[in-house]
Every structure is written in structure tokens, then in C-alpha cells.
mmCIF file of N, CA and C in Angstrom:
data_model
loop_
_atom_site.group_PDB
_atom_site.id
_atom_site.type_symbol
_atom_site.label_atom_id
_atom_site.label_comp_id
_atom_site.label_asym_id
_atom_site.label_seq_id
_atom_site.Cartn_x
_atom_site.Cartn_y
_atom_site.Cartn_z
ATOM 1 N N MET A 1 -16.526 15.758 34.926
ATOM 2 C CA MET A 1 -16.730 16.889 34.009
ATOM 3 C C MET A 1 -18.040 16.611 33.233
ATOM 4 N N VAL A 2 -18.849 17.630 33.187
ATOM 5 C CA VAL A 2 -20.168 17.587 32.581
ATOM 6 C C VAL A 2 -20.131 18.181 31.167
ATOM 7 N N ARG A 3 -20.549 17.402 30.208
ATOM 8 C CA ARG A 3 -20.530 17.852 28.782
ATOM 9 C C ARG A 3 -21.785 18.633 28.509
ATOM 10 N N SER A 4 -21.648 19.701 27.743
ATOM 11 C CA SER A 4 -22.712 20.454 27.367
ATOM 12 C C SER A 4 -23.557 19.615 26.407
ATOM 13 N N PRO A 5 -24.943 19.932 26.347
ATOM 14 C CA PRO A 5 -25.751 19.151 25.306
ATOM 15 C C PRO A 5 -25.177 19.510 23.973
ATOM 16 N N LEU A 6 -25.532 18.582 22.999
ATOM 17 C CA LEU A 6 -25.112 18.858 21.547
ATOM 18 C C LEU A 6 -26.074 19.802 20.999
ATOM 19 N N THR A 7 -25.434 20.629 20.132
ATOM 20 C CA THR A 7 -26.452 21.526 19.397
ATOM 21 C C THR A 7 -26.984 20.747 18.247
ATOM 22 N N PRO A 8 -28.010 21.314 17.648
ATOM 23 C CA PRO A 8 -28.669 20.654 16.531
ATOM 24 C C PRO A 8 -27.667 20.483 15.352
ATOM 25 N N ALA A 9 -26.791 21.470 15.116
ATOM 26 C CA ALA A 9 -25.693 21.335 14.161
ATOM 27 C C ALA A 9 -24.798 20.208 14.387
ATOM 28 N N GLU A 10 -24.341 19.988 15.599
ATOM 29 C CA GLU A 10 -23.476 18.946 15.951
ATOM 30 C C GLU A 10 -24.203 17.499 15.732
ATOM 31 N N VAL A 11 -25.430 17.446 16.137
ATOM 32 C CA VAL A 11 -26.269 16.236 15.871
ATOM 33 C C VAL A 11 -26.293 15.888 14.458
ATOM 34 N N GLU A 12 -26.525 16.930 13.577
ATOM 35 C CA GLU A 12 -26.605 16.783 12.139
ATOM 36 C C GLU A 12 -25.349 16.303 11.607
ATOM 37 N N ARG A 13 -24.267 16.912 12.036
ATOM 38 C CA ARG A 13 -22.894 16.453 11.580
ATOM 39 C C ARG A 13 -22.600 14.987 11.947
ATOM 40 N N GLY A 14 -23.021 14.663 13.135
ATOM 41 C CA GLY A 14 -22.853 13.213 13.517
ATOM 42 C C GLY A 14 -23.685 12.271 12.627
ATOM 43 N N GLN A 15 -24.883 12.720 12.248
ATOM 44 C CA GLN A 15 -25.667 11.861 11.353
ATOM 45 C C GLN A 15 -25.095 11.756 9.924
ATOM 46 N N ARG A 16 -24.520 12.864 9.462
ATOM 47 C CA ARG A 16 -23.797 12.843 8.179
ATOM 48 C C ARG A 16 -22.482 11.943 8.223
ATOM 49 N N LEU A 17 -21.829 12.131 9.308
ATOM 50 C CA LEU A 17 -20.613 11.223 9.481
ATOM 51 C C LEU A 17 -20.976 9.715 9.499
ATOM 52 N N GLY A 18 -22.057 9.368 10.231
ATOM 53 C CA GLY A 18 -22.540 8.047 10.261
ATOM 54 C C GLY A 18 -22.874 7.498 8.852
ATOM 55 N N ALA A 19 -23.726 8.327 8.201
ATOM 56 C CA ALA A 19 -24.185 7.934 6.858
ATOM 57 C C ALA A 19 -22.925 7.791 5.904
ATOM 58 N N LEU A 20 -22.088 8.697 5.943
ATOM 59 C CA LEU A 20 -20.786 8.595 5.094
ATOM 60 C C LEU A 20 -20.021 7.262 5.350
ATOM 61 N N LEU A 21 -19.841 6.877 6.628
ATOM 62 C CA LEU A 21 -19.146 5.784 7.043
ATOM 63 C C LEU A 21 -19.988 4.438 6.590
ATOM 64 N N ARG A 22 -21.174 4.403 6.696
ATOM 65 C CA ARG A 22 -22.016 3.331 6.261
ATOM 66 C C ARG A 22 -21.957 3.168 4.778
ATOM 67 N N ARG A 23 -22.062 4.218 4.003
ATOM 68 C CA ARG A 23 -21.861 4.128 2.503
ATOM 69 C C ARG A 23 -20.464 3.658 2.166
ATOM 70 N N ALA A 24 -19.496 4.166 2.839
ATOM 71 C CA ALA A 24 -18.071 3.884 2.437
ATOM 72 C C ALA A 24 -17.820 2.450 2.804
ATOM 73 N N ARG A 25 -18.415 1.929 3.866
ATOM 74 C CA ARG A 25 -18.123 0.420 4.328
ATOM 75 C C ARG A 25 -18.854 -0.531 3.332
ATOM 76 N N GLY A 26 -19.960 -0.048 2.721
ATOM 77 C CA GLY A 26 -20.604 -0.962 1.640
ATOM 78 C C GLY A 26 -20.923 -2.310 2.315
ATOM 79 N N ASP A 27 -20.559 -3.323 1.641
ATOM 80 C CA ASP A 27 -20.785 -4.707 2.052
ATOM 81 C C ASP A 27 -19.752 -5.293 3.052
ATOM 82 N N ARG A 28 -18.791 -4.528 3.373
ATOM 83 C CA ARG A 28 -17.757 -5.004 4.247
ATOM 84 C C ARG A 28 -18.474 -5.081 5.697
ATOM 85 N N SER A 29 -18.114 -6.073 6.442
ATOM 86 C CA SER A 29 -18.698 -6.313 7.755
ATOM 87 C C SER A 29 -18.379 -5.231 8.685
ATOM 88 N N MET A 30 -19.240 -4.866 9.565
ATOM 89 C CA MET A 30 -18.974 -3.907 10.618
ATOM 90 C C MET A 30 -17.794 -4.460 11.578
ATOM 91 N N LEU A 31 -17.771 -5.736 11.824
ATOM 92 C CA LEU A 31 -16.839 -6.353 12.704
ATOM 93 C C LEU A 31 -15.536 -6.207 12.100
ATOM 94 N N ASP A 32 -15.289 -6.583 10.812
ATOM 95 C CA ASP A 32 -13.980 -6.512 10.176
ATOM 96 C C ASP A 32 -13.570 -5.001 10.092
ATOM 97 N N THR A 33 -14.444 -4.166 9.772
ATOM 98 C CA THR A 33 -14.090 -2.790 9.684
ATOM 99 C C THR A 33 -13.593 -2.188 11.050
ATOM 100 N N ALA A 34 -14.338 -2.468 12.049
ATOM 101 C CA ALA A 34 -13.991 -2.043 13.420
ATOM 102 C C ALA A 34 -12.695 -2.591 13.921
ATOM 103 N N LEU A 35 -12.465 -3.843 13.687
ATOM 104 C CA LEU A 35 -11.260 -4.445 14.122
ATOM 105 C C LEU A 35 -9.997 -3.959 13.306
ATOM 106 N N ASP A 36 -10.233 -3.735 12.015
ATOM 107 C CA ASP A 36 -9.128 -3.254 11.265
ATOM 108 C C ASP A 36 -8.774 -1.821 11.645
ATOM 109 N N ALA A 37 -9.774 -1.097 12.153
ATOM 110 C CA ALA A 37 -9.516 0.269 12.612
ATOM 111 C C ALA A 37 -9.096 0.442 14.048
ATOM 112 N N GLY A 38 -9.194 -0.674 14.815
ATOM 113 C CA GLY A 38 -8.706 -0.708 16.154
ATOM 114 C C GLY A 38 -9.680 -0.149 17.080
ATOM 115 N N VAL A 39 -11.076 -0.205 16.749
ATOM 116 C CA VAL A 39 -12.068 0.236 17.544
ATOM 117 C C VAL A 39 -13.079 -0.905 17.773
ATOM 118 N N SER A 40 -13.848 -0.733 18.784
ATOM 119 C CA SER A 40 -14.825 -1.817 19.068
ATOM 120 C C SER A 40 -15.983 -1.762 17.987
ATOM 121 N N PRO A 41 -16.554 -2.905 17.672
ATOM 122 C CA PRO A 41 -17.734 -2.896 16.835
ATOM 123 C C PRO A 41 -18.881 -1.973 17.382
ATOM 124 N N GLU A 42 -19.040 -1.972 18.721
ATOM 125 C CA GLU A 42 -20.033 -1.172 19.376
ATOM 126 C C GLU A 42 -19.735 0.359 19.090
ATOM 127 N N THR A 43 -18.514 0.757 19.116
ATOM 128 C CA THR A 43 -18.173 2.095 18.893
ATOM 129 C C THR A 43 -18.511 2.505 17.408
ATOM 130 N N LEU A 44 -18.150 1.648 16.452
ATOM 131 C CA LEU A 44 -18.465 1.920 15.097
ATOM 132 C C LEU A 44 -19.975 1.927 14.855
ATOM 133 N N ARG A 45 -20.710 1.058 15.477
ATOM 134 C CA ARG A 45 -22.169 0.931 15.331
ATOM 135 C C ARG A 45 -22.765 2.276 15.895
ATOM 136 N N LYS A 46 -22.293 2.735 17.022
ATOM 137 C CA LYS A 46 -22.768 3.980 17.640
ATOM 138 C C LYS A 46 -22.488 5.206 16.727
ATOM 139 N N ILE A 47 -21.304 5.248 16.036
ATOM 140 C CA ILE A 47 -20.984 6.335 15.167
ATOM 141 C C ILE A 47 -21.869 6.290 13.915
ATOM 142 N N GLU A 48 -21.977 5.084 13.402
ATOM 143 C CA GLU A 48 -22.719 5.036 12.154
ATOM 144 C C GLU A 48 -24.211 5.319 12.309
ATOM 145 N N SER A 49 -24.713 4.978 13.568
ATOM 146 C CA SER A 49 -26.121 5.309 13.881
ATOM 147 C C SER A 49 -26.352 6.726 14.321
ATOM 148 N N GLY A 50 -25.256 7.574 14.527
ATOM 149 C CA GLY A 50 -25.443 8.856 14.929
ATOM 150 C C GLY A 50 -25.516 8.993 16.374
ATOM 151 N N ARG A 51 -25.453 7.968 17.216
ATOM 152 C CA ARG A 51 -25.573 8.036 18.615
ATOM 153 C C ARG A 51 -24.328 8.649 19.210
ATOM 154 N N VAL A 52 -23.230 8.611 18.648
ATOM 155 C CA VAL A 52 -21.958 9.317 19.080
ATOM 156 C C VAL A 52 -21.712 10.296 18.016
ATOM 157 N N ALA A 53 -22.157 11.538 18.217
ATOM 158 C CA ALA A 53 -22.072 12.597 17.238
ATOM 159 C C ALA A 53 -20.764 13.228 17.126
ATOM 160 N N THR A 54 -19.964 13.146 18.173
ATOM 161 C CA THR A 54 -18.633 13.799 18.224
ATOM 162 C C THR A 54 -17.572 12.820 18.662
ATOM 163 N N PRO A 55 -17.312 11.836 17.795
ATOM 164 C CA PRO A 55 -16.244 10.844 18.205
ATOM 165 C C PRO A 55 -14.925 11.550 18.217
ATOM 166 N N ALA A 56 -13.988 10.807 18.907
ATOM 167 C CA ALA A 56 -12.619 11.388 18.980
ATOM 168 C C ALA A 56 -11.965 11.397 17.604
ATOM 169 N N PHE A 57 -11.053 12.384 17.340
ATOM 170 C CA PHE A 57 -10.474 12.580 16.075
ATOM 171 C C PHE A 57 -9.632 11.303 15.615
ATOM 172 N N PRO A 58 -8.870 10.703 16.576
ATOM 173 C CA PRO A 58 -8.148 9.526 16.134
ATOM 174 C C PRO A 58 -9.093 8.376 15.742
ATOM 175 N N THR A 59 -10.288 8.269 16.315
ATOM 176 C CA THR A 59 -11.222 7.255 15.931
ATOM 177 C C THR A 59 -11.687 7.473 14.513
ATOM 178 N N ILE A 60 -12.027 8.771 14.136
ATOM 179 C CA ILE A 60 -12.470 9.121 12.849
ATOM 180 C C ILE A 60 -11.358 8.752 11.837
ATOM 181 N N ALA A 61 -10.152 9.182 12.153
ATOM 182 C CA ALA A 61 -9.003 9.056 11.330
ATOM 183 C C ALA A 61 -8.731 7.523 11.040
ATOM 184 N N ALA A 62 -8.801 6.746 12.043
ATOM 185 C CA ALA A 62 -8.504 5.294 11.865
ATOM 186 C C ALA A 62 -9.629 4.612 11.004
ATOM 187 N N ILE A 63 -10.865 5.015 11.301
ATOM 188 C CA ILE A 63 -11.979 4.318 10.427
ATOM 189 C C ILE A 63 -11.873 4.877 9.004
ATOM 190 N N ALA A 64 -11.666 6.147 8.831
ATOM 191 C CA ALA A 64 -11.573 6.688 7.440
ATOM 192 C C ALA A 64 -10.369 5.945 6.723
ATOM 193 N N ASP A 65 -9.287 5.760 7.406
ATOM 194 C CA ASP A 65 -8.190 5.128 6.770
ATOM 195 C C ASP A 65 -8.502 3.715 6.255
ATOM 196 N N VAL A 66 -9.142 2.916 7.055
ATOM 197 C CA VAL A 66 -9.525 1.649 6.783
ATOM 198 C C VAL A 66 -10.455 1.567 5.621
ATOM 199 N N LEU A 67 -11.403 2.600 5.470
ATOM 200 C CA LEU A 67 -12.419 2.666 4.499
ATOM 201 C C LEU A 67 -11.886 3.306 3.215
ATOM 202 N N GLY A 68 -10.610 3.869 3.305
ATOM 203 C CA GLY A 68 -10.032 4.472 2.064
ATOM 204 C C GLY A 68 -10.597 5.883 1.876
ATOM 205 N N LEU A 69 -11.110 6.530 3.010
ATOM 206 C CA LEU A 69 -11.601 7.900 2.795
ATOM 207 C C LEU A 69 -10.508 8.904 3.337
ATOM 208 N N SER A 70 -10.347 9.995 2.567
ATOM 209 C CA SER A 70 -9.483 11.072 3.015
ATOM 210 C C SER A 70 -10.167 11.861 4.074
ATOM 211 N N LEU A 71 -9.394 12.380 4.899
ATOM 212 C CA LEU A 71 -10.035 13.427 5.894
ATOM 213 C C LEU A 71 -10.592 14.571 5.208
ATOM 214 N N ASP A 72 -10.162 14.986 4.118
ATOM 215 C CA ASP A 72 -10.837 16.044 3.291
ATOM 216 C C ASP A 72 -12.204 15.645 2.941
ATOM 217 N N ALA A 73 -12.338 14.337 2.487
ATOM 218 C CA ALA A 73 -13.735 13.921 2.153
ATOM 219 C C ALA A 73 -14.595 13.836 3.308
ATOM 220 N N VAL A 74 -14.095 13.393 4.491
ATOM 221 C CA VAL A 74 -14.861 13.318 5.618
ATOM 222 C C VAL A 74 -15.336 14.714 6.105
ATOM 223 N N TRP A 75 -14.356 15.589 6.116
ATOM 224 C CA TRP A 75 -14.717 17.031 6.430
ATOM 225 C C TRP A 75 -15.737 17.668 5.574
ATOM 226 N N ALA A 76 -15.535 17.443 4.251
ATOM 227 C CA ALA A 76 -16.439 18.031 3.241
ATOM 228 C C ALA A 76 -17.830 17.510 3.422
ATOM 229 N N GLU A 77 -17.946 16.183 3.712
ATOM 230 C CA GLU A 77 -19.304 15.606 3.896
ATOM 231 C C GLU A 77 -20.028 16.039 5.173
ATOM 232 N N ILE A 78 -19.306 16.149 6.242
ATOM 233 C CA ILE A 78 -20.022 16.462 7.473
ATOM 234 C C ILE A 78 -20.220 17.940 7.687
ATOM 235 N N ASN A 79 -19.553 18.682 6.830
ATOM 236 C CA ASN A 79 -19.739 20.146 7.000
ATOM 237 C C ASN A 79 -20.090 20.791 5.595
ATOM 238 N N ARG A 80 -21.002 20.138 4.926
ATOM 239 C CA ARG A 80 -21.565 20.701 3.581
ATOM 240 C C ARG A 80 -21.900 22.069 3.742
ATOM 241 N N PRO A 81 -21.490 23.055 2.937
ATOM 242 C CA PRO A 81 -21.940 24.391 3.041
ATOM 243 C C PRO A 81 -23.407 24.601 2.866
ATOM 244 N N GLU A 82 -23.961 25.543 3.512
ATOM 245 C CA GLU A 82 -25.338 25.882 3.293
ATOM 246 C C GLU A 82 -25.418 26.495 1.932
ATOM 247 N N ARG A 83 -26.627 26.603 1.355
ATOM 248 C CA ARG A 83 -26.831 27.308 0.134
ATOM 249 C C ARG A 83 -26.346 28.770 0.165
ATOM 250 N N GLY A 84 -25.575 29.209 -0.872
ATOM 251 C CA GLY A 84 -25.056 30.557 -0.903
ATOM 252 C C GLY A 84 -23.840 30.843 -0.151
ATOM 253 N N THR A 85 -23.193 29.902 0.452
ATOM 254 C CA THR A 85 -22.038 30.125 1.216
ATOM 255 C C THR A 85 -20.792 29.757 0.347
ATOM 256 N N VAL A 86 -19.633 30.243 0.684
ATOM 257 C CA VAL A 86 -18.418 29.900 -0.061
ATOM 258 C C VAL A 86 -17.811 28.718 0.539
ATOM 259 N N PRO A 87 -17.444 27.667 -0.197
ATOM 260 C CA PRO A 87 -16.799 26.502 0.390
ATOM 261 C C PRO A 87 -15.421 26.808 1.047
ATOM 262 N N ALA A 88 -15.056 25.964 1.895
ATOM 263 C CA ALA A 88 -13.735 26.177 2.700
ATOM 264 C C ALA A 88 -12.604 26.218 1.715
ATOM 265 N N SER A 89 -11.407 26.486 2.273
ATOM 266 C CA SER A 89 -10.195 26.749 1.495
ATOM 267 C C SER A 89 -10.014 25.477 0.511
ATOM 268 N N SER A 90 -9.312 25.868 -0.601
ATOM 269 C CA SER A 90 -8.920 24.772 -1.521
ATOM 270 C C SER A 90 -7.444 25.027 -1.937
ATOM 271 N N GLY A 91 -6.807 24.139 -2.607
ATOM 272 C CA GLY A 91 -5.431 24.367 -2.992
ATOM 273 C C GLY A 91 -4.457 23.475 -2.262
ATOM 274 N N ARG A 92 -3.173 24.088 -2.267
ATOM 275 C CA ARG A 92 -2.065 23.319 -1.698
ATOM 276 C C ARG A 92 -2.353 22.989 -0.156
ATOM 277 N N ASN A 93 -2.864 23.758 0.603
ATOM 278 C CA ASN A 93 -2.945 23.616 2.001
ATOM 279 C C ASN A 93 -4.389 23.060 2.454
ATOM 280 N N ALA A 94 -5.143 22.641 1.540
ATOM 281 C CA ALA A 94 -6.557 22.267 1.806
ATOM 282 C C ALA A 94 -6.540 21.013 2.733
ATOM 283 N N HIS A 95 -5.673 20.059 2.476
ATOM 284 C CA HIS A 95 -5.634 18.835 3.330
ATOM 285 C C HIS A 95 -5.248 19.211 4.784
ATOM 286 N N ALA A 96 -4.205 19.965 4.867
ATOM 287 C CA ALA A 96 -3.802 20.367 6.228
ATOM 288 C C ALA A 96 -4.858 21.195 6.931
ATOM 289 N N ASN A 97 -5.452 22.090 6.159
ATOM 290 C CA ASN A 97 -6.480 22.921 6.704
ATOM 291 C C ASN A 97 -7.737 22.011 7.253
ATOM 292 N N ALA A 98 -8.154 21.102 6.382
ATOM 293 C CA ALA A 98 -9.236 20.226 6.736
ATOM 294 C C ALA A 98 -8.906 19.400 7.856
ATOM 295 N N ARG A 99 -7.664 18.871 8.034
ATOM 296 C CA ARG A 99 -7.327 18.112 9.147
ATOM 297 C C ARG A 99 -7.338 18.917 10.371
ATOM 298 N N ALA A 100 -6.893 20.134 10.350
ATOM 299 C CA ALA A 100 -6.903 21.096 11.548
ATOM 300 C C ALA A 100 -8.268 21.413 11.969
ATOM 301 N N ARG A 101 -9.140 21.699 10.954
ATOM 302 C CA ARG A 101 -10.565 22.033 11.298
ATOM 303 C C ARG A 101 -11.253 20.834 11.893
ATOM 304 N N LEU A 102 -11.073 19.612 11.275
ATOM 305 C CA LEU A 102 -11.750 18.393 11.797
ATOM 306 C C LEU A 102 -11.214 18.178 13.212
ATOM 307 N N SER A 103 -9.947 18.272 13.362
ATOM 308 C CA SER A 103 -9.413 17.950 14.776
ATOM 309 C C SER A 103 -9.843 18.968 15.750
ATOM 310 N N ALA A 104 -9.910 20.229 15.330
ATOM 311 C CA ALA A 104 -10.462 21.299 16.316
ATOM 312 C C ALA A 104 -11.902 21.148 16.625
ATOM 313 N N ASN A 105 -12.628 20.739 15.590
ATOM 314 C CA ASN A 105 -14.094 20.455 15.736
ATOM 315 C C ASN A 105 -14.333 19.330 16.748
ATOM 316 N N VAL A 106 -13.590 18.278 16.539
ATOM 317 C CA VAL A 106 -13.853 17.005 17.340
ATOM 318 C C VAL A 106 -13.241 17.247 18.778
ATOM 319 N N LEU A 107 -12.056 17.697 18.767
ATOM 320 C CA LEU A 107 -11.339 17.866 20.099
ATOM 321 C C LEU A 107 -11.906 18.924 20.901
ATOM 322 N N GLY A 108 -12.531 19.887 20.259
ATOM 323 C CA GLY A 108 -13.192 21.007 20.941
ATOM 324 C C GLY A 108 -14.208 20.552 21.927
ATOM 325 N N GLN A 109 -14.816 19.301 21.556
ATOM 326 C CA GLN A 109 -15.854 18.790 22.443
ATOM 327 C C GLN A 109 -15.307 18.275 23.731
ATOM 328 N N TYR A 110 -14.055 18.079 23.788
ATOM 329 C CA TYR A 110 -13.457 17.421 24.976
ATOM 330 C C TYR A 110 -12.462 18.407 25.685
ATOM 331 N N GLY A 111 -12.403 19.643 25.301
ATOM 332 C CA GLY A 111 -11.544 20.570 25.904
ATOM 333 C C GLY A 111 -12.083 21.490 26.757
#
């Protein structure tokens, strides 16, 4: 299966995701973070550097959990609205909506 090249928006989202994870990891070692999340340190390094712009949803969820990030926070950071646009839904279903959007966005790369 041949993957389509990433769009500039996908590359930018990957860079935002990497920056968010690096900030959230703080002084914690990459090795400890990766092992606690059940991913290889190389995978975490590639995600943090933006080399893997569209990691699998379970990978993002596991790393976010280890770092104490909600999926809502991850979604909000990697999909910051452009100036003048209305933010995504809020309220009771915001978490479920964010999870569904994040999952669809990531898994859409593999479907």
C-alpha cells in the first residue's frame, strides 16, 4: 500500500504534536516516558521531532496518558483554529467529540 504524501497541514499538526509532547515531558527522560507508554524510545523521538506526523491513535493516547495530557488538550493543541474561525464544540460531549475527531484524523491516514 502506497501512502499519499503528507499535506503541509498534516506536517504542521505533527510538529505541533511533537512540541506539545516535548513540553509535557519536561525533565522526564525520553526512555522512561516511552517505556511507560509501551512504545519504543525511537518512536517517541520521531514523534517529538515531527518525523512521524501522523502516529497511530493508540500511540498518541498512551503517551498522552503517561504525560497526564487529556486527549482534548492534545486535539486543541494540534488543531488550533485559524484567526477568525469558531473553535470546535464544547460542553458535555466535547471530550467524546475530541476523541472521535482525533481518532478519525489519525486513523484516516491508514484507511
